[in-house]
mmCIF file of N, CA, C and O in Angstrom:
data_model
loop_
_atom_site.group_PDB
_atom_site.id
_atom_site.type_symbol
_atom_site.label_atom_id
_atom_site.label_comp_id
_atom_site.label_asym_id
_atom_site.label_seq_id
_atom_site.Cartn_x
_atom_site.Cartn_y
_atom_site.Cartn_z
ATOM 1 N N UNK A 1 0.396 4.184 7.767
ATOM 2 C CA UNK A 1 0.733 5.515 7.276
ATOM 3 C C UNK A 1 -0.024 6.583 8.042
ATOM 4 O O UNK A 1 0.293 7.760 8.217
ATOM 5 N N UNK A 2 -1.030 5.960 8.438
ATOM 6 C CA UNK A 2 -1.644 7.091 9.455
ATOM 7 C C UNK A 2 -2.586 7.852 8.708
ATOM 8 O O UNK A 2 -2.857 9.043 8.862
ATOM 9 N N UNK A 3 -3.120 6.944 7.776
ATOM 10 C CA UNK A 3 -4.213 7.999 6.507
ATOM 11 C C UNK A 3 -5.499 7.739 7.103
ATOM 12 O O UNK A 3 -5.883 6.584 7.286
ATOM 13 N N UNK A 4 -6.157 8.707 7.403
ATOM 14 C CA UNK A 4 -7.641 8.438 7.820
ATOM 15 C C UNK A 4 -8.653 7.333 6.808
ATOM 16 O O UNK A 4 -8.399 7.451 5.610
ATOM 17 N N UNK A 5 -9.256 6.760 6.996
ATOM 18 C CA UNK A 5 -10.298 6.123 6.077
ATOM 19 C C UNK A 5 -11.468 6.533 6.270
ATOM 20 O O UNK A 5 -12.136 6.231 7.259
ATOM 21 N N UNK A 6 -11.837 7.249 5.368
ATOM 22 C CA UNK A 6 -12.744 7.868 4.507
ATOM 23 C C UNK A 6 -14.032 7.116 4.833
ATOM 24 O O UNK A 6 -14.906 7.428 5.642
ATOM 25 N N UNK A 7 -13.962 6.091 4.053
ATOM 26 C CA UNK A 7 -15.090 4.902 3.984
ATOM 27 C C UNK A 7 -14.250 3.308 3.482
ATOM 28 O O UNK A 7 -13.393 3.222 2.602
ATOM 29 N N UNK A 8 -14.670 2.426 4.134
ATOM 30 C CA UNK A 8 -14.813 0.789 3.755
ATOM 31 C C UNK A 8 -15.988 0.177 3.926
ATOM 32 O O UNK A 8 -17.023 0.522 4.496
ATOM 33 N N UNK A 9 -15.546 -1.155 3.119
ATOM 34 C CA UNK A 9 -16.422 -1.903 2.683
ATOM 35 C C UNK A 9 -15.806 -2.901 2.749
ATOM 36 O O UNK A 9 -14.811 -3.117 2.058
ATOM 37 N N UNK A 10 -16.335 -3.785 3.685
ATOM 38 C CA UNK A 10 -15.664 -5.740 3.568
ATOM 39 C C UNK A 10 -16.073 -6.057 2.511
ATOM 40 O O UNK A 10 -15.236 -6.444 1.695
ATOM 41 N N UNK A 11 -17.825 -6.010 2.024
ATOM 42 C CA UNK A 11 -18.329 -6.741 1.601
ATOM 43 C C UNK A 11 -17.714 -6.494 -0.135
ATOM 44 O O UNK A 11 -17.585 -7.453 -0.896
ATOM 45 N N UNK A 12 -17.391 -5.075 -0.539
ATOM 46 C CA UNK A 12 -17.053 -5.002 -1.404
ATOM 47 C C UNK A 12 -14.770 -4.746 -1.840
ATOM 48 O O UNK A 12 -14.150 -4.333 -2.820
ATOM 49 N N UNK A 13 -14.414 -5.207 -0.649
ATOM 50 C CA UNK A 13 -13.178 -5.399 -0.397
ATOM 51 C C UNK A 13 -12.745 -3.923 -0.931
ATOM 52 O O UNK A 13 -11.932 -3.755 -1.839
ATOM 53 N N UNK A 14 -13.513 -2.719 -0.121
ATOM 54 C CA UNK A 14 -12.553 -1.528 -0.742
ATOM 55 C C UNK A 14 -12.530 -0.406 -0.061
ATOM 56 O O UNK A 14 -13.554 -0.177 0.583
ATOM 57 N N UNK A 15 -11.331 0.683 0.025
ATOM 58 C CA UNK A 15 -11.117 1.468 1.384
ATOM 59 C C UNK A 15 -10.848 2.713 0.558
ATOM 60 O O UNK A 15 -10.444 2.902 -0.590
ATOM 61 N N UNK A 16 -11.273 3.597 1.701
ATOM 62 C CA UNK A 16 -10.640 5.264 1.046
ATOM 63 C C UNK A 16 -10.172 6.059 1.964
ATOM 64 O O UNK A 16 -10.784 6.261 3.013
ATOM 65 N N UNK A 17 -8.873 6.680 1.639
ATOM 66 C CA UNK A 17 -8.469 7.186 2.396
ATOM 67 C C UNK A 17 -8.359 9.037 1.952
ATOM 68 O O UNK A 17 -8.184 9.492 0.822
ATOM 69 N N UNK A 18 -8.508 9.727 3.101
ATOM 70 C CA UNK A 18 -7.879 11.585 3.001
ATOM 71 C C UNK A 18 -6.365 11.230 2.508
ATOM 72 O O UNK A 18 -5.618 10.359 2.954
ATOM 73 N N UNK A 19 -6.232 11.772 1.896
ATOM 74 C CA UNK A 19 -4.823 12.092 1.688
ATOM 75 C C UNK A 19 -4.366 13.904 1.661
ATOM 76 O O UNK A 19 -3.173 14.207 1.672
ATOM 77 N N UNK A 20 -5.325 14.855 1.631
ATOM 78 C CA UNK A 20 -5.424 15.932 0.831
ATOM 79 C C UNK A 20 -6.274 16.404 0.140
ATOM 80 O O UNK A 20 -7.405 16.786 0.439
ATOM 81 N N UNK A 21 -5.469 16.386 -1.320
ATOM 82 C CA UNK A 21 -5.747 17.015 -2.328
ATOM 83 C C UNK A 21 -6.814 15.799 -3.248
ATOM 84 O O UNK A 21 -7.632 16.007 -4.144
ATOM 85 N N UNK A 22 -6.313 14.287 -2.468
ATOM 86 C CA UNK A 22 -6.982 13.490 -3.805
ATOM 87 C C UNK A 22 -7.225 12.758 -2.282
ATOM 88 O O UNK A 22 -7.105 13.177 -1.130
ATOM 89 N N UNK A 23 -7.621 11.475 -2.858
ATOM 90 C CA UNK A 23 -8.204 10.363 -2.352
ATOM 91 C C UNK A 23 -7.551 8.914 -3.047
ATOM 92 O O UNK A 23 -7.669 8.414 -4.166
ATOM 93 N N UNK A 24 -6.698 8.446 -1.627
ATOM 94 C CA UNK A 24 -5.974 6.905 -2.301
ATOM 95 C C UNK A 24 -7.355 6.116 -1.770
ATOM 96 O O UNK A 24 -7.998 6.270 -0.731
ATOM 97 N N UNK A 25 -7.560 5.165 -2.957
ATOM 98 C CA UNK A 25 -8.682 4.206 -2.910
ATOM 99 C C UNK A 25 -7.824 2.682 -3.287
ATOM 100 O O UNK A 25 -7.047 2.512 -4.227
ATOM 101 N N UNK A 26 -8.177 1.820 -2.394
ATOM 102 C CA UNK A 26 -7.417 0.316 -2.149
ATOM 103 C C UNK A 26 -8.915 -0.588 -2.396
ATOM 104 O O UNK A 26 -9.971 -0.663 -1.768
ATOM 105 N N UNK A 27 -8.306 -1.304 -3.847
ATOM 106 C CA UNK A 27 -9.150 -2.643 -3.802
ATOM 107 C C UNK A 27 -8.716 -3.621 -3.272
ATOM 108 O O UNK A 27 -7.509 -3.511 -3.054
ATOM 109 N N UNK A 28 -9.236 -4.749 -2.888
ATOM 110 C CA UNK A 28 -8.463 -5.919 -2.362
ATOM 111 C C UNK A 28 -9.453 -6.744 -3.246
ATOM 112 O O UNK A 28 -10.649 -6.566 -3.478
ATOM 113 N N UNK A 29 -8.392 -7.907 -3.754
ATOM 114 C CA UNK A 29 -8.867 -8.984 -4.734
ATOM 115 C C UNK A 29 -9.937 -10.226 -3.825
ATOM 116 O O UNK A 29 -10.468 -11.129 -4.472
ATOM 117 N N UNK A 30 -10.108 -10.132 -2.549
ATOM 118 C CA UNK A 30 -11.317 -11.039 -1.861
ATOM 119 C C UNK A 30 -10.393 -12.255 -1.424
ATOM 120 O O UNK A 30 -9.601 -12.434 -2.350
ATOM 121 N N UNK A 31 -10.172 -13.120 -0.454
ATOM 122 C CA UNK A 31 -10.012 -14.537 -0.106
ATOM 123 C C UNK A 31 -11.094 -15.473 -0.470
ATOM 124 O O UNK A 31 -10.899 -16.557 -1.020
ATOM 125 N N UNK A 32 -12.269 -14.985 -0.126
ATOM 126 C CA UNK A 32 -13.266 -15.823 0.136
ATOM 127 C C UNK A 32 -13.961 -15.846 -0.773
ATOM 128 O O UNK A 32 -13.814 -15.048 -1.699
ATOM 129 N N UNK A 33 -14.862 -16.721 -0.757
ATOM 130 C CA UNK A 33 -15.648 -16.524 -0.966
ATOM 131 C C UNK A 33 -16.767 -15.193 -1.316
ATOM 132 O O UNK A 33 -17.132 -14.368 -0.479
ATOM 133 N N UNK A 34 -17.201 -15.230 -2.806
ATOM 134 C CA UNK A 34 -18.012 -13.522 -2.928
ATOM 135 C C UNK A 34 -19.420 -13.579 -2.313
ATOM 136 O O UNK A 34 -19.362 -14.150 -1.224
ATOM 137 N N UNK A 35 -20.622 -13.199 -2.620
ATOM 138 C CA UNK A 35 -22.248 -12.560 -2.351
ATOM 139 C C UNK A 35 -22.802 -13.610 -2.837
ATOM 140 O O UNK A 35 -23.791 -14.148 -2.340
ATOM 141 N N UNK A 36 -22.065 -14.082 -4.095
ATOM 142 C CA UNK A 36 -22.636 -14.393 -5.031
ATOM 143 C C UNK A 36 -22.924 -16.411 -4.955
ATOM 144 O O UNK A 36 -23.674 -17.225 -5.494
ATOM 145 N N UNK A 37 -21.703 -16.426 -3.853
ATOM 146 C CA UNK A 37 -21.088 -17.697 -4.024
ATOM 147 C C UNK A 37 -19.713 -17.965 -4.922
ATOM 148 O O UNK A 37 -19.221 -19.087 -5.034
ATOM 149 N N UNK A 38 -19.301 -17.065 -5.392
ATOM 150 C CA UNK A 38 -18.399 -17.372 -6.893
ATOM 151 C C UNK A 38 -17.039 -17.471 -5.522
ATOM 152 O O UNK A 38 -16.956 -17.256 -4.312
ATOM 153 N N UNK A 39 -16.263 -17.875 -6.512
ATOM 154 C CA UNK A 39 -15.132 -17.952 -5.497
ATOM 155 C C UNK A 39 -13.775 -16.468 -6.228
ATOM 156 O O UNK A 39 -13.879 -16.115 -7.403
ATOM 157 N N UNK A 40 -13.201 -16.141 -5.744
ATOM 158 C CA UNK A 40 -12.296 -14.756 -6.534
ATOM 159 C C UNK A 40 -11.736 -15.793 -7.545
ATOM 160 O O UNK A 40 -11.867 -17.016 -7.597
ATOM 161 N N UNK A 41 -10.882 -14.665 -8.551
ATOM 162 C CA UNK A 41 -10.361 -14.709 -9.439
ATOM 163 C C UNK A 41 -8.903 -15.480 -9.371
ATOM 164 O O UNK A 41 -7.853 -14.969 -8.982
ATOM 165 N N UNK A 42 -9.042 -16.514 -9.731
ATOM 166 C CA UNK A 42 -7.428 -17.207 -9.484
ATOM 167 C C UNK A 42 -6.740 -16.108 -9.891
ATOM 168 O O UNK A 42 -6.326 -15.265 -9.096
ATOM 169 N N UNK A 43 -6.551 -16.039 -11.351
ATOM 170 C CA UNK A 43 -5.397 -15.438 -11.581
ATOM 171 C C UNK A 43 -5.234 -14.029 -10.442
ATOM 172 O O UNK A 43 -4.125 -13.712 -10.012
ATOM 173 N N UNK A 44 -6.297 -13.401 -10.120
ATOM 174 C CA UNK A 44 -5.678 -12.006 -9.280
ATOM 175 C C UNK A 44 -4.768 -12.389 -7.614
ATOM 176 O O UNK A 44 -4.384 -11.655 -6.704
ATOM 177 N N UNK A 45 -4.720 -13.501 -7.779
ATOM 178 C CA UNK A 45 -3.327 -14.276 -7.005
ATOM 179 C C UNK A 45 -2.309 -14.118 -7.085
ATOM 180 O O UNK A 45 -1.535 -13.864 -6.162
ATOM 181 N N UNK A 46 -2.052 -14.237 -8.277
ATOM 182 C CA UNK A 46 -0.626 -14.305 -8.411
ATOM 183 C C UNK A 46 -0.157 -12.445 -8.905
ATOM 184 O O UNK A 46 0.803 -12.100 -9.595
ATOM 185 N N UNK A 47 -1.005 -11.732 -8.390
ATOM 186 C CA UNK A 47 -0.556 -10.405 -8.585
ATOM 187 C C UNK A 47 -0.374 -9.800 -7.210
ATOM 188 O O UNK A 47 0.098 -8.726 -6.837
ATOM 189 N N UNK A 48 -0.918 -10.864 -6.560
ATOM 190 C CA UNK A 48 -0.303 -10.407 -5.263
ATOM 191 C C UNK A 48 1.400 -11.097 -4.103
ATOM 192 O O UNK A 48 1.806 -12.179 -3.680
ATOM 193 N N UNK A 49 1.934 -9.333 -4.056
ATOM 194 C CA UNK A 49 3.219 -10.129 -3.378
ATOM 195 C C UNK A 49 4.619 -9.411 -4.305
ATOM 196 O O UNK A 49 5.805 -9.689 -4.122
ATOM 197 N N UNK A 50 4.034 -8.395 -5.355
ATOM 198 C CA UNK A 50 4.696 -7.885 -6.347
ATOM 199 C C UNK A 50 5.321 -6.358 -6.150
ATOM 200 O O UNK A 50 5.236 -5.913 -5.006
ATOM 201 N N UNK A 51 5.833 -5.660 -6.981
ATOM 202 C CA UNK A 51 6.168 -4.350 -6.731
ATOM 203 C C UNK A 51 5.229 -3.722 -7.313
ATOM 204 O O UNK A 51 5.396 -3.760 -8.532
ATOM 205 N N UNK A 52 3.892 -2.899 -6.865
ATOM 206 C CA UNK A 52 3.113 -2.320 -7.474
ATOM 207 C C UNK A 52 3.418 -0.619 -7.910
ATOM 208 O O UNK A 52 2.405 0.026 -8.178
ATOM 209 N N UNK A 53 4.483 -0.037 -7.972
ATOM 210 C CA UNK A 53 5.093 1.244 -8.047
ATOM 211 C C UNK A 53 3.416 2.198 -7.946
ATOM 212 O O UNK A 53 2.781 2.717 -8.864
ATOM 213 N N UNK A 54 3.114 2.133 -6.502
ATOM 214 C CA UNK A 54 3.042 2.849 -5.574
ATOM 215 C C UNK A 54 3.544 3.840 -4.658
ATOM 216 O O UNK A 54 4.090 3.609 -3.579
ATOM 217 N N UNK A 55 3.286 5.090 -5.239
ATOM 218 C CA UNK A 55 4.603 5.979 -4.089
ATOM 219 C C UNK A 55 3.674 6.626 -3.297
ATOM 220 O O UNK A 55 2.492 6.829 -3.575
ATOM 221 N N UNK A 56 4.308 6.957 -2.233
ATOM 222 C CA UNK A 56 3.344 7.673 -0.995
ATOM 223 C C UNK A 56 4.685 8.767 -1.180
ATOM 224 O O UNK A 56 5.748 8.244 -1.515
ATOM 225 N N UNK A 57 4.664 10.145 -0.989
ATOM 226 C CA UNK A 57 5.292 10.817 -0.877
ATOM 227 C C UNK A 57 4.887 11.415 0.345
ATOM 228 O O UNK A 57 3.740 11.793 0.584
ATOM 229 N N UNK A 58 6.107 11.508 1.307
ATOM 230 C CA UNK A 58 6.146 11.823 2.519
ATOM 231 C C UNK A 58 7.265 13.159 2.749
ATOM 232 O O UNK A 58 8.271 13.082 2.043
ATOM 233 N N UNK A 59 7.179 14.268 3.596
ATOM 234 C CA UNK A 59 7.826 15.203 3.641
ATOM 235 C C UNK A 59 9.183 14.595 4.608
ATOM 236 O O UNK A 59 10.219 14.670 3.948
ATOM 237 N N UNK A 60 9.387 14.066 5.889
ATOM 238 C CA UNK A 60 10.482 13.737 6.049
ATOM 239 C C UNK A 60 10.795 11.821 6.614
ATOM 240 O O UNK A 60 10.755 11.144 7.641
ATOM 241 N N UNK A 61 11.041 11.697 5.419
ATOM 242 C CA UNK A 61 11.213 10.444 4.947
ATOM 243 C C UNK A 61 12.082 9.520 6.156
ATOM 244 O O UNK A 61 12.030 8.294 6.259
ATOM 245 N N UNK A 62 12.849 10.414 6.987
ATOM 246 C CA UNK A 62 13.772 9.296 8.104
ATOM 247 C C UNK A 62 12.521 9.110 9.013
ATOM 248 O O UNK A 62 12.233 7.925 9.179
ATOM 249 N N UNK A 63 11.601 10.131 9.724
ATOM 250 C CA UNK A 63 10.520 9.874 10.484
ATOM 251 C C UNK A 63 9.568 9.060 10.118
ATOM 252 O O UNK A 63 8.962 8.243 10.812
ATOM 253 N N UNK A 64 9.423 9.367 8.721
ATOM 254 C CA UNK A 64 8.203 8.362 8.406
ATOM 255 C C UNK A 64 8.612 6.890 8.536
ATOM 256 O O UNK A 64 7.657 6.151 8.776
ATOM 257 N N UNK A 65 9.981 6.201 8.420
ATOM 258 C CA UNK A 65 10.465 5.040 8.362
ATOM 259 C C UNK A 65 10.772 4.477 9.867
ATOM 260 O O UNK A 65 10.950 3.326 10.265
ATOM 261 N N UNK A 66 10.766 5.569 10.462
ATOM 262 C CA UNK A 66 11.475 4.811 11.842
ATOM 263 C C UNK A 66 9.764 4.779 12.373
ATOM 264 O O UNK A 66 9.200 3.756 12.763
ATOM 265 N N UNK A 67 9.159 6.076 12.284
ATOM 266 C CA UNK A 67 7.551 5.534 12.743
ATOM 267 C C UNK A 67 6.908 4.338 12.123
ATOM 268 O O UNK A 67 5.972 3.702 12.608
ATOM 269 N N UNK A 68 7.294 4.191 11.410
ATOM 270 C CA UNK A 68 6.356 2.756 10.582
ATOM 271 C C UNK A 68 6.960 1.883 11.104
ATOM 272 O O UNK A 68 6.222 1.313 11.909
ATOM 273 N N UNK A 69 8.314 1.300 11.061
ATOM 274 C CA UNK A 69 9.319 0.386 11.636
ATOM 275 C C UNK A 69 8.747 0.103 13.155
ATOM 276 O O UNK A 69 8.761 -1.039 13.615
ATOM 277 N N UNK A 70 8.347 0.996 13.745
ATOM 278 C CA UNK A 70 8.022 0.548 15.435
ATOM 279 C C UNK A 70 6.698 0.616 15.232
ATOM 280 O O UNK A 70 6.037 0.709 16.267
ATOM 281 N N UNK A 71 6.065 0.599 14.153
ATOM 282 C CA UNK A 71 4.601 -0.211 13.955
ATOM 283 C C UNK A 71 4.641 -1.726 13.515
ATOM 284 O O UNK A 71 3.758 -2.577 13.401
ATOM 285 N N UNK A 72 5.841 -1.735 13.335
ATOM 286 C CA UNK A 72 6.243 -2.861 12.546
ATOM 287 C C UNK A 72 5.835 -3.436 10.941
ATOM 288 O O UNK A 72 5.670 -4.554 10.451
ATOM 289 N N UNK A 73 5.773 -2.015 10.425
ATOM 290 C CA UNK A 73 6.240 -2.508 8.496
ATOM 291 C C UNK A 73 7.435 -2.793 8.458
ATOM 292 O O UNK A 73 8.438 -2.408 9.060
ATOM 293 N N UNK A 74 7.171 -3.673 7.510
ATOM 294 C CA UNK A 74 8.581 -4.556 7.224
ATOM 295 C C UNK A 74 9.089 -3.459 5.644
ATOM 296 O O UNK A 74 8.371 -2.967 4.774
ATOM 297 N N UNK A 75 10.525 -3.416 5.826
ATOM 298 C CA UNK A 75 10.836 -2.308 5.247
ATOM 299 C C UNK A 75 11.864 -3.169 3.991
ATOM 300 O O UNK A 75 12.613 -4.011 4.485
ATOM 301 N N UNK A 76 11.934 -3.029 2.611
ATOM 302 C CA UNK A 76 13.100 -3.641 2.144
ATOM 303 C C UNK A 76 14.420 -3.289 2.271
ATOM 304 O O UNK A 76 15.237 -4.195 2.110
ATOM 305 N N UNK A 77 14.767 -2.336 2.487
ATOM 306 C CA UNK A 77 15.942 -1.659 2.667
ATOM 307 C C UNK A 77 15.929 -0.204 3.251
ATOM 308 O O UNK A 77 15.201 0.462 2.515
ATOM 309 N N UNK A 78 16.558 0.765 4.528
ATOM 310 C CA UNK A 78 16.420 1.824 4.886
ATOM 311 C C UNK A 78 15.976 3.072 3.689
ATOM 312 O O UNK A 78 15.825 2.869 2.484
ATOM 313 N N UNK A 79 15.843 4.229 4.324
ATOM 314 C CA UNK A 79 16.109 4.912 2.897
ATOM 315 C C UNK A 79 17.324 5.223 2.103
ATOM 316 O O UNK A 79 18.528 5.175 2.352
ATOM 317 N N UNK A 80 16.834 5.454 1.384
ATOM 318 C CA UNK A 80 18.599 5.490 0.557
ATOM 319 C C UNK A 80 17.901 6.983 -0.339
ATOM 320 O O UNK A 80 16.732 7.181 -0.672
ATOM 321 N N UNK A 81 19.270 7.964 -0.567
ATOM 322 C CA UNK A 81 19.356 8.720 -1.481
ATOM 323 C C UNK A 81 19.603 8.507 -2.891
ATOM 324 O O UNK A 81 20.446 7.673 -3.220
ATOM 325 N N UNK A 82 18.968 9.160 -3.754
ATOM 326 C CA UNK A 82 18.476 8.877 -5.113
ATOM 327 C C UNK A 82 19.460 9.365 -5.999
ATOM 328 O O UNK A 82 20.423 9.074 -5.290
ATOM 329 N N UNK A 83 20.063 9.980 -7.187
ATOM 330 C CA UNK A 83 20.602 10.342 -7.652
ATOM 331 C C UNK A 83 20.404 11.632 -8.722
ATOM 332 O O UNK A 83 21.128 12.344 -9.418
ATOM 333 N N UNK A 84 18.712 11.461 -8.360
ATOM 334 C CA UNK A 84 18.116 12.301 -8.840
ATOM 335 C C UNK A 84 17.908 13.492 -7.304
ATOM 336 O O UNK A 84 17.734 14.689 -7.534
ATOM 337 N N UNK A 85 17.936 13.181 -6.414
ATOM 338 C CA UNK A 85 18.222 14.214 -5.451
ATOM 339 C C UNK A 85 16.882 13.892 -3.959
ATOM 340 O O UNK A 85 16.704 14.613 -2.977
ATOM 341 N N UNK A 86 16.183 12.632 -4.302
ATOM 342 C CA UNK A 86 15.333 12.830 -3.188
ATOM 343 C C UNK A 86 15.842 11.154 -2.864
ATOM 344 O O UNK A 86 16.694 10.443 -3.397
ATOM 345 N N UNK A 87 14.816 10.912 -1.658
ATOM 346 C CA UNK A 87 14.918 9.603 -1.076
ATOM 347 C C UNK A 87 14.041 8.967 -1.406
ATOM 348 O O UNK A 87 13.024 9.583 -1.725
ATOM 349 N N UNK A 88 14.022 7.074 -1.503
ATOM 350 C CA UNK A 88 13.196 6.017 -1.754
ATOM 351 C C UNK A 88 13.615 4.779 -0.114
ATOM 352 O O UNK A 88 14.643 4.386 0.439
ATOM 353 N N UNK A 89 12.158 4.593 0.078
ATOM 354 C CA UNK A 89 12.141 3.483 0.844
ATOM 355 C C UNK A 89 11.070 2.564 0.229
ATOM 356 O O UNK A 89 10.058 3.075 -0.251
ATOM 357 N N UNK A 90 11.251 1.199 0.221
ATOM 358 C CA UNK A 90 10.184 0.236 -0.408
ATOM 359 C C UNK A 90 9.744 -0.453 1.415
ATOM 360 O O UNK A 90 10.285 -0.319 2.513
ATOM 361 N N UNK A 91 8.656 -1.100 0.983
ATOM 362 C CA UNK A 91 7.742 -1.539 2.228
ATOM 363 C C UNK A 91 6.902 -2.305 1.711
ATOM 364 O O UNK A 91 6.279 -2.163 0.658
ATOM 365 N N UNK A 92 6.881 -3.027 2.360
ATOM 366 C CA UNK A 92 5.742 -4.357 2.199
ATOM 367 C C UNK A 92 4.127 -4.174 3.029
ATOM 368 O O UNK A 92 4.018 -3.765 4.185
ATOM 369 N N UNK A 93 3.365 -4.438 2.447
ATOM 370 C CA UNK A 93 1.757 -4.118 2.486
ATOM 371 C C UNK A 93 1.893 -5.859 3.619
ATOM 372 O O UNK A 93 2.801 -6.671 3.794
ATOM 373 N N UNK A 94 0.462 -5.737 4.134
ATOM 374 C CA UNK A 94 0.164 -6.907 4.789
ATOM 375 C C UNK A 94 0.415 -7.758 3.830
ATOM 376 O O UNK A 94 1.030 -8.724 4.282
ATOM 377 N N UNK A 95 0.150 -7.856 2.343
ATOM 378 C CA UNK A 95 -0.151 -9.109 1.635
ATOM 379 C C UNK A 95 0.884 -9.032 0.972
ATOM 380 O O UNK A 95 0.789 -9.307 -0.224
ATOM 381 N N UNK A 96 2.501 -8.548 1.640
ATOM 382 C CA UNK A 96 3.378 -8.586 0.626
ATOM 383 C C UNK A 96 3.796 -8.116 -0.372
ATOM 384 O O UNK A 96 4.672 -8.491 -1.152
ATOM 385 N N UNK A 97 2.867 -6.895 -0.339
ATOM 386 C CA UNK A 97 3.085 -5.977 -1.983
ATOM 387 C C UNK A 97 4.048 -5.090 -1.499
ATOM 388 O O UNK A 97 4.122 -4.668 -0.345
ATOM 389 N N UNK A 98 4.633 -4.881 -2.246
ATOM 390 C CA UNK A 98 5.963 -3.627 -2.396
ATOM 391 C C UNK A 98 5.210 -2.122 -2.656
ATOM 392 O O UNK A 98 4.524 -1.768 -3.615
ATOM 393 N N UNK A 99 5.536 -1.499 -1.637
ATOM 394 C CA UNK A 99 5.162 -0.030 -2.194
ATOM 395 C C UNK A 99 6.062 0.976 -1.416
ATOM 396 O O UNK A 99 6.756 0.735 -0.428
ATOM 397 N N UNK A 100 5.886 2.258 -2.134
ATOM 398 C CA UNK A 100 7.448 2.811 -1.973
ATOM 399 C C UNK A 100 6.917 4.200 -1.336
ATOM 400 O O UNK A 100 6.058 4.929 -1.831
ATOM 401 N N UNK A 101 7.548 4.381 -0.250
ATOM 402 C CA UNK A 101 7.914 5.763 0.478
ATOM 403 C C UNK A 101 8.655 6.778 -0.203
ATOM 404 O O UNK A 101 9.717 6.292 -0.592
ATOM 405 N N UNK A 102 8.521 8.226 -0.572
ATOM 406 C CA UNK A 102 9.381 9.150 -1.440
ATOM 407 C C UNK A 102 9.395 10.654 -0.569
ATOM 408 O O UNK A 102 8.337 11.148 -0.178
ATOM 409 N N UNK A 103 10.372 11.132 -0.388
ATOM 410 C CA UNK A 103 10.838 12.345 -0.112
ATOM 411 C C UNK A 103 11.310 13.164 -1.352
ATOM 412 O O UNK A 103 11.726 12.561 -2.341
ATOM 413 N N UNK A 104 11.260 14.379 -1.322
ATOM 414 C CA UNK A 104 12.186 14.910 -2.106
ATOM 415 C C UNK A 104 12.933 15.654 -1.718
ATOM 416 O O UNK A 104 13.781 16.128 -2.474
#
């Protein structure tokens, strides 16, 4: 998306990005092994790979898709017009999560 990061942390699996006005902050549930020795949370497995209704709202929604596309996000379907009057594109995260591109 092209969002600056703020600050990360491997050790604590978590990122921040400028957006503006706010700040999108991304946890990641760990692979490995923790600090501690503990191993992650089974169950936060199986939450990954889902539709997390995540919207990034983007001002022109055909650019933002064809720029991501030749970054190579994998896209679920082009954008499509809404019926409510703006556009939706869904996109897959590295780990498979669904999150959605919005124009209005």
């Amino acid at each position: 998306m092209g969002l600056k990061a703020e600050y990360k942390s491997v050790e604590f699996s978590w990122a921040e990005y400028a957006t503006g006005a706010a700040k999108l902050c991304v946890e990641g549930y760990g692979e490995e092994e923790t600090s501690t020795g503990d191993h992650p949370d089974e169950s936060a497995e199986l939450l990954v790979g889902r539709f997390l209704g995540v919207i990034l709202q983007v001002e022109d929604i055909a650019a933002s898709y064809s720029d991501l596309c030749a970054k190579g996000v994998e896209f679920t379907s082009p954008p499509e017009k809404q019926p409510w009057g703006g556009s939706l594109a869904h996109f897959k995260d590295p780990s498979g999560n669904i999150l959605t591109l919005m124009s209005e």
